[in-house]
Tab-separated table of C-alpha atoms in Angstrom:
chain	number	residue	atom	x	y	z
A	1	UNK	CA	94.967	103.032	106.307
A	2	UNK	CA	91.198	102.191	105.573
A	3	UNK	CA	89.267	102.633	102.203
A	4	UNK	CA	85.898	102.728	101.380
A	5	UNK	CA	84.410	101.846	97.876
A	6	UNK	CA	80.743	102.698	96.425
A	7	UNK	CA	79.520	99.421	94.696
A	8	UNK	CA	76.394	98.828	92.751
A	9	UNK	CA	73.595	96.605	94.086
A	10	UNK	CA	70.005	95.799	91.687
A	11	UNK	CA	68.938	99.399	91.453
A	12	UNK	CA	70.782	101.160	94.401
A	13	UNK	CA	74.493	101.841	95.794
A	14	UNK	CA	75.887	100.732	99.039
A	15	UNK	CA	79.319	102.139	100.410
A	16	UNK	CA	81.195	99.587	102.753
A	17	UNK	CA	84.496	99.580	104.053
A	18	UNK	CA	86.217	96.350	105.330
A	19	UNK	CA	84.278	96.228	108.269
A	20	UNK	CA	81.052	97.145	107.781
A	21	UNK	CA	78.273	98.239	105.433
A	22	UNK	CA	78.342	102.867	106.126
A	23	UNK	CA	75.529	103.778	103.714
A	24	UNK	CA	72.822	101.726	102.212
A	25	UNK	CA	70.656	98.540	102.473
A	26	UNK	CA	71.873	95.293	100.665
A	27	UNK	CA	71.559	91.549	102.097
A	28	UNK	CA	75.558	91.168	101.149
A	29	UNK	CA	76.838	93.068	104.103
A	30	UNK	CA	80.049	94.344	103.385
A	31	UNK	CA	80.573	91.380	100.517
A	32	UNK	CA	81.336	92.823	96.667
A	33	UNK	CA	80.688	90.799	93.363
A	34	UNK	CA	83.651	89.349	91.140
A	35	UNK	CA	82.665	87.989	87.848
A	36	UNK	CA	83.147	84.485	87.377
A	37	UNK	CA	84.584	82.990	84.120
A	38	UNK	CA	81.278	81.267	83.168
A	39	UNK	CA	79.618	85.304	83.485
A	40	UNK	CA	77.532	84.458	86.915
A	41	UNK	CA	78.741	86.768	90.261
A	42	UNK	CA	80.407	85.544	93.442
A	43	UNK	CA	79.931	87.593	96.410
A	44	UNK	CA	82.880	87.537	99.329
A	45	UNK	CA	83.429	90.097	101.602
A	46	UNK	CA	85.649	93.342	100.828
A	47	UNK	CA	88.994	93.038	102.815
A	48	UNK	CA	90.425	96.791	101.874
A	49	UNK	CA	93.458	97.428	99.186
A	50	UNK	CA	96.597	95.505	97.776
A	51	UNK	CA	99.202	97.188	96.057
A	52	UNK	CA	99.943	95.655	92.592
A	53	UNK	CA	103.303	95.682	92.840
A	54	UNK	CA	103.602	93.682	96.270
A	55	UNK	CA	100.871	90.656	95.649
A	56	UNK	CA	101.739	87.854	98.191
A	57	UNK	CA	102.558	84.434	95.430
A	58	UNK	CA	98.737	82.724	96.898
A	59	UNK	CA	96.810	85.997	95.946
A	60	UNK	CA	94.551	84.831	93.439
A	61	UNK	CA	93.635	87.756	90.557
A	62	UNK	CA	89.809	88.618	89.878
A	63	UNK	CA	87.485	90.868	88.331
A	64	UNK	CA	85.390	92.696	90.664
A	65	UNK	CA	82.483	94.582	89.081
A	66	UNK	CA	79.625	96.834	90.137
A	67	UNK	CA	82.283	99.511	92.172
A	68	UNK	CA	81.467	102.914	91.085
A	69	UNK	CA	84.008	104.615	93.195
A	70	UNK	CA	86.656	104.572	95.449
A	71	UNK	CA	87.816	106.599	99.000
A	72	UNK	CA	91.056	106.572	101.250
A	73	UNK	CA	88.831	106.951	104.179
A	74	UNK	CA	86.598	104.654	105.934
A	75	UNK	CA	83.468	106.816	105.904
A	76	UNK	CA	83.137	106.904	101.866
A	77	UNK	CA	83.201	110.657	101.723
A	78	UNK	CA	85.266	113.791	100.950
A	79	UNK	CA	87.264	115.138	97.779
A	80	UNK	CA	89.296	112.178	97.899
A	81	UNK	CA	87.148	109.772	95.420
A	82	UNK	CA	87.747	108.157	92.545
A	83	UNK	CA	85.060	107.713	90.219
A	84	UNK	CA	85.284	104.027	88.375
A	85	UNK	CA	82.714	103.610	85.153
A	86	UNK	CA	80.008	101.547	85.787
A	87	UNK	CA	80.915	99.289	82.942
A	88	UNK	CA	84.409	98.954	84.079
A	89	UNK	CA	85.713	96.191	85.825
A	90	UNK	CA	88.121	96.477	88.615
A	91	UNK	CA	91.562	94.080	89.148
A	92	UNK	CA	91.434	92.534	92.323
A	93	UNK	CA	92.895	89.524	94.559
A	94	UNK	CA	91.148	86.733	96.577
A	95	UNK	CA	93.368	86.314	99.587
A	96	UNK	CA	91.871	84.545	102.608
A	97	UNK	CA	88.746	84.547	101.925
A	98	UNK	CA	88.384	88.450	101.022
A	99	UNK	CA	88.440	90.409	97.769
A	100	UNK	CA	91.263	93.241	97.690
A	101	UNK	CA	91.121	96.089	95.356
A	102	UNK	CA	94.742	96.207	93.283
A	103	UNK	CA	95.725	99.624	93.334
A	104	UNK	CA	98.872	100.964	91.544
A	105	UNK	CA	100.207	104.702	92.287
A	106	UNK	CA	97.222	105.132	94.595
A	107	UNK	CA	94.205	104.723	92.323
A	108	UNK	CA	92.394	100.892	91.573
A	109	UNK	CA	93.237	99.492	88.329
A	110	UNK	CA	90.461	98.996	85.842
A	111	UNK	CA	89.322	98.739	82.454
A	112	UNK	CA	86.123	98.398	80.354
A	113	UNK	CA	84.164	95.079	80.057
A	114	UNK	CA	81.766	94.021	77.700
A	115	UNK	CA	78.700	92.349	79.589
A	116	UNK	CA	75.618	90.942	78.029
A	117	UNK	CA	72.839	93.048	79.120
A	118	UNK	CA	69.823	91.858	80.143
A	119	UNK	CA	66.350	92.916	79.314
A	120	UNK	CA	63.500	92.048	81.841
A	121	UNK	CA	60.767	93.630	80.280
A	122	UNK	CA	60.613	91.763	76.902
A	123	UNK	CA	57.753	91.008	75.038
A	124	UNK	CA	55.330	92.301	78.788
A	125	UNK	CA	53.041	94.071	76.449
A	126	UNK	CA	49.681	92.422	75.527
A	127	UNK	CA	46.655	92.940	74.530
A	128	UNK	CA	43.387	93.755	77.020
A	129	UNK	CA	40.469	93.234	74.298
C-alpha cells in the first residue's frame, strides 16, 4: 500500500510519496530531513512505511523532522490523515538508502523535541539619521 506524508520545507509544505514530489516546489524532490546527532539535517529520499514491530536487524533508527502529517494514500488527501506537531519528531529507519516512517497500530510514532530556534532578524534595526 502507498503513503503520502506532508513535510515542512523553509516557509512552505510539500507532500511526496515514495515516488515523487504530488504538491509543492522544493529542490529535495521526494527526499525528507532526519536530524543528525550534531543538530544539522540530512536529506535522503522517502521510501514509504516500516512497521515497528518487524524492523529488518540492518535498519538503522532516525529522527525525521519537519512531517506535519501523514496519509495511507499516495495522493496526500482524504479523511485519512494524521496530523503530526510541527515540533515533533518522527521515529524512522535508514534502510538502503531511504528513510521509512515507523508506524505502530497504523499511525507514525513520534514525540516532542526540543530544537534551538533560530532568529534571523536580530539586531536588523538601525538607525537612518
Amino acid at each position: 500500500m502507498s503513503v503520502s506524508i506532508r513535510h515542512r520545507y523553509h516557509y512552505g509544505n510539500v507532500l511526496i510519496n515514495d515516488e515523487k514530489v504530488i504538491t509543492g516546489d522544493a529542490i529535495t524532490g521526494n527526499a525528507i530531513p532526519a536530524l543528525r546527532k550534531n543538530g544539522s539535517l540530512r536529506y535522503m529520499p522517502f521510501g514509504g512505511v516500516i512497521d515497528e514491530d518487524c524492523v529488518f536487524g540492518n535498519a538503522i533508527p532516525v529522527k525525521l523532522v519537519n512531517l506535519t502529517c501523514f496519509w495511507w494514500n499516495d495522493i496526500g488527501m482524504g479523511s485519512d490523515g494524521y496530523e503530526i506537531p510541527l515540533n515533533h519528531a518522527v521515529k524512522g529507519y535508514l534502510f538502503h538508502g531511504k528513510y521509512y516512517v515507523a508506524i505502530r497500530n497504523d499511525q507514525p510514532l513520534h514525540w516532542e523535541i526540543q530544537r534551538p530556534t533560530t532568529n534571523y532578524h536580530t539586531e536588523n534595526v538601525v538607525s537612518i539619521r
